[in-house]
Coordinates of C-alpha atoms in Angstrom, one line a residue:
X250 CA 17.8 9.6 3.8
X251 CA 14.7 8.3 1.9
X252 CA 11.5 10.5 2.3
X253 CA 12.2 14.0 2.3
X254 CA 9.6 15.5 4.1
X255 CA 6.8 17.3 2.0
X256 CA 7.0 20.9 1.3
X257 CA 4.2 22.4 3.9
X258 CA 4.1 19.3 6.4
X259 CA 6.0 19.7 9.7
X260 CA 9.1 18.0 10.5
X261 CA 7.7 14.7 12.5
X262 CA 5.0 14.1 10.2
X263 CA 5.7 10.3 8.7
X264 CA 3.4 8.5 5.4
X265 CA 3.9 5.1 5.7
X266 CA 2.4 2.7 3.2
X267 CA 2.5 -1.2 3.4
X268 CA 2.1 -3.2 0.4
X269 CA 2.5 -6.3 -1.0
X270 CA 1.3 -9.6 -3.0
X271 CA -2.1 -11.3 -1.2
X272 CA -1.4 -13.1 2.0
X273 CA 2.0 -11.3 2.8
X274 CA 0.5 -9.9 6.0
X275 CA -0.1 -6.2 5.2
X276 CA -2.4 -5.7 7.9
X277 CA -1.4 -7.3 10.7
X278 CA 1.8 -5.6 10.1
X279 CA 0.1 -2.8 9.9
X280 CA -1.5 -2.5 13.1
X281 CA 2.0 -3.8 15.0
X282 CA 3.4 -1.0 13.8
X283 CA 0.9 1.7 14.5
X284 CA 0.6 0.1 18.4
X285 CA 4.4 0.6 18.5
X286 CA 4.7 3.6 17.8
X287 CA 1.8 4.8 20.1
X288 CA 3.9 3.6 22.8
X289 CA 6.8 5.4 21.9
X290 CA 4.5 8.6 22.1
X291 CA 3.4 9.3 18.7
X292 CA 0.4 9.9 17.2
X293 CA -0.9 7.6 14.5
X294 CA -3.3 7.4 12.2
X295 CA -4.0 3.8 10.5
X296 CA -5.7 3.7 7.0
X297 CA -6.5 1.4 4.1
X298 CA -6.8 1.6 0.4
X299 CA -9.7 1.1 -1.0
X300 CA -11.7 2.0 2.1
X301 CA -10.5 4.4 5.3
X302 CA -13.6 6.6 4.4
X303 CA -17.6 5.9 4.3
X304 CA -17.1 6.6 0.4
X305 CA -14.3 4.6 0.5
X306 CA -15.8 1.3 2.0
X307 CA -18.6 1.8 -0.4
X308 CA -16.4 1.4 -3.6
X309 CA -14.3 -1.4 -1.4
X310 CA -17.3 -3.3 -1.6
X311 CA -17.9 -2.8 -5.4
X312 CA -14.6 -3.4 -6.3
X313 CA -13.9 -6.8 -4.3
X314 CA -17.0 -8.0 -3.8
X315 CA -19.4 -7.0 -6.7
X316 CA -20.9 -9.0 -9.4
X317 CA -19.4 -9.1 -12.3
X318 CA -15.9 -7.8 -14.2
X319 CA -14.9 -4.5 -14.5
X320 CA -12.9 -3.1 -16.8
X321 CA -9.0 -2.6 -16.1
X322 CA -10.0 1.3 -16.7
X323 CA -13.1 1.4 -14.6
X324 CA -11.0 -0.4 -11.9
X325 CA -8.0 2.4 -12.5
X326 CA -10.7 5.2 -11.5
X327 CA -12.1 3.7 -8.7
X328 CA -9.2 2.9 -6.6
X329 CA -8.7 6.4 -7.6
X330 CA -11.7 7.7 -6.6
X331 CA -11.1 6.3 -3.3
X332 CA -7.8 7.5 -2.7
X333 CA -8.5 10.1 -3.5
X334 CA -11.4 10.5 -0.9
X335 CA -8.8 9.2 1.8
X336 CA -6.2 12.0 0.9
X337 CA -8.9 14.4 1.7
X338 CA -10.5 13.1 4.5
X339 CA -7.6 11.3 6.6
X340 CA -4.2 11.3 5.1
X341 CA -3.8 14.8 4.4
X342 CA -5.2 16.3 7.3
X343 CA -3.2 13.8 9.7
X344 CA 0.2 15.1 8.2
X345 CA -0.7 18.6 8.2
X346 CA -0.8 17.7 12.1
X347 CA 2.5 16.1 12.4
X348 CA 1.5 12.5 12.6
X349 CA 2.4 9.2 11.9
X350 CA 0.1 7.9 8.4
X351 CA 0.1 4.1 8.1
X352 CA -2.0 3.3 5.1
X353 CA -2.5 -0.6 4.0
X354 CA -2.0 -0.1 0.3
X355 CA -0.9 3.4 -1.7
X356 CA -0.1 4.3 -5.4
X357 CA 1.8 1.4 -5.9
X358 CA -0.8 -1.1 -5.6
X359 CA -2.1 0.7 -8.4
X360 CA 0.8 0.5 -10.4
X361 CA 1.7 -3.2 -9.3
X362 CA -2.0 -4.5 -9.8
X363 CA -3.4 -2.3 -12.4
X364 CA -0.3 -1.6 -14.4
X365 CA 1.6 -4.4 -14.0
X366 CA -1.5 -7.1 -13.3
X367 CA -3.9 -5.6 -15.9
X368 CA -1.0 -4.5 -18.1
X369 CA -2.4 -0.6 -18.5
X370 CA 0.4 1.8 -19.3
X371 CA 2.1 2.7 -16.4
X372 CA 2.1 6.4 -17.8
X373 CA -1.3 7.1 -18.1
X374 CA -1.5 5.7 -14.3
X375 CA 0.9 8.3 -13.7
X376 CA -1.2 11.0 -15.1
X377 CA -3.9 10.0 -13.5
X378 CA -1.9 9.7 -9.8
X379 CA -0.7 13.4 -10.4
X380 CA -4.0 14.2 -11.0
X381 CA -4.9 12.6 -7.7
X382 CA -2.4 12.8 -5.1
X383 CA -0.2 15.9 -6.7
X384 CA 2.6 13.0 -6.6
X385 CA 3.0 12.1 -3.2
X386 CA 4.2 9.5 -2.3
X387 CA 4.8 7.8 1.0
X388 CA 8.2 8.8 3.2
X389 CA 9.1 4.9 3.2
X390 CA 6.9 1.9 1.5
X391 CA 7.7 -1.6 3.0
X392 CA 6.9 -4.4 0.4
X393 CA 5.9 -7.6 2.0
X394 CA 6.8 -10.2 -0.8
X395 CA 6.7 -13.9 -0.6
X396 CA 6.1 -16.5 -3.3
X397 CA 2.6 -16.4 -5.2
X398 CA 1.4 -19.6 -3.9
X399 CA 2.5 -19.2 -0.6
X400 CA 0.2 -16.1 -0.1
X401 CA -2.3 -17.9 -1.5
X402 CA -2.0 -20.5 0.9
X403 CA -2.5 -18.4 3.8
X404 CA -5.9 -16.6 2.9
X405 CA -8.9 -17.3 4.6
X406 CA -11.3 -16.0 1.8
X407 CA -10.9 -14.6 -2.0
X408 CA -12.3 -11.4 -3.2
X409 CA -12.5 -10.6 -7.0
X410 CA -9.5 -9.5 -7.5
X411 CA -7.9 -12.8 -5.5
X412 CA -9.8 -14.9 -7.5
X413 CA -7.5 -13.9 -10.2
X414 CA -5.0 -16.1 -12.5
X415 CA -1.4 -17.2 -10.7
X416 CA 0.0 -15.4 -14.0
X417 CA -1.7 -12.3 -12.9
X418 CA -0.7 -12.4 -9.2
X419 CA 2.9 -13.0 -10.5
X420 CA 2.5 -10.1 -12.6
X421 CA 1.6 -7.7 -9.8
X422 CA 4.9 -9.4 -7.9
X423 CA 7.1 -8.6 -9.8
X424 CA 5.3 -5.3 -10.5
X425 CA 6.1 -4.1 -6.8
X426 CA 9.6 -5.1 -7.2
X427 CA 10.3 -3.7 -9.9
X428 CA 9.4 -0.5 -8.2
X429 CA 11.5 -1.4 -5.6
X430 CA 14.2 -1.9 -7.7
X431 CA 14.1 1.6 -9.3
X432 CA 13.2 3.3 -5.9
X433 CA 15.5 1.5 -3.3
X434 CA 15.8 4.9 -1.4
X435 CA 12.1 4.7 -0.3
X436 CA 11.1 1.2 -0.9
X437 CA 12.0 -1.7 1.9
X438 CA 11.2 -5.3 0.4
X439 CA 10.7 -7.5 3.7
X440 CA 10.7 -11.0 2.9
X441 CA 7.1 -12.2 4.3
X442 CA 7.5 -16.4 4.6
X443 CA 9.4 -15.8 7.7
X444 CA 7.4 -15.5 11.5
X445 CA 5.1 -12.3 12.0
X446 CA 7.9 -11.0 14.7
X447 CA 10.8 -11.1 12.1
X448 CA 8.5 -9.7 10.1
X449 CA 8.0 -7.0 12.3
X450 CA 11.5 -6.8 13.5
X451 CA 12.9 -5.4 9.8
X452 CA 9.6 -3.4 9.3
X453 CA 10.8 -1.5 12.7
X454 CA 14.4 -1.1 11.5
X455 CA 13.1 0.7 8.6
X456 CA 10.4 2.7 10.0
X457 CA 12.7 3.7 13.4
X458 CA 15.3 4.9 11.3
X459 CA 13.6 7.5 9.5
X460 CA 11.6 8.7 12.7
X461 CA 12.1 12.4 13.7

């Protein structure tokens, strides 16, 4: 079964980590499955990267919605930066009490928009996640992919990093499943240009199966 449980965390905590091109639907997904599994008794706790602290939310804003470029390294550290925050403050202390962790947005962002977007070397991304999270990943990540311009298509607004290329949105795409492709025991691709409750419906399938 995909996503052993961490050394140290009890046996019903979950990490759960949504990702995804633009407009796939990460959050609304998100927060279906959180409310679902609060009905069937367990407790959740529903986070976002960048953002789910006050530190985090301040760096969201640079990063999206400040003026200017940043560099593809100076972007690497930040998301970091914040993730780092998040582990601290939320995700780790929710797993250490045996909860369900659904975070909008992990590692792998970093790796499909930084690595494969802005083309840094995946290995020094590496580095820098040991560095950061001691390697953990999530128990299952469900990729919400769907065709460049579709997503585009369904968003309401563009931050900075929206407002990017096709080429570069492509890029990240097939970064996430390429990830998929070399982690299939953890990674769920869901395709995402179908209705929000079909959506939902294989999201469950994956998430129920690896409840405790």
């Amino acid at each position: 079964m995909a996503g052993k449980t961490k050394p140290g965390l009890p046996a019903s905590a979950l990490f759960l980590s949504v990702e995804g091109v633009e407009g796939g639907g990460k959050s609304t997904l998100a927060q279906r499955l959180a409310s679902r599994l609060r009905r069937e008794g367990r407790p959740v706790t529903l986070t976002e990267e960048p953002g789910g602290t006050a530190a985090g939310k301040v760096i969201r804003q640079l990063l999206l919605h400040g003026d200017g470029p940043l560099a593809p390294e100076t972007e690497l550290a930040l998301f970091f930066a914040a993730r780092a925050q998040n582990l601290a403050e939320v995700i780790r202390p929710a797993l250490l009490r045996g909860e369900v962790v659904i975070t909008d947005r992990f590692t792998d962002s970093t790796l499909a928009y930084q690595g494969g977007g802005r083309g840094l070397p995946l290995e020094r991304i590496l580095a820098v996640d040991k560095a950061v999270t001691g390697g953990l990943r999530p128990h299952v990540t469900l990729v919400l992919d769907l065709p460049v311009a579709t997503g585009f298509s369904r968003l309401k607004g563009t931050d900075r990093i929206e407002q990017e290329a096709e080429r570069f949105h492509r890029r990240v795409r097939e970064g996430f499943l390429r990830i998929a492709r070399e982690e299939p025991e953890r990674v769920v691709v869901i395709p995402a240009d179908q209705t929000p409750d079909k959506v939902f419906e294989a999201a469950w399938a994956a998430v129920s199966a690896r409840l405790r």
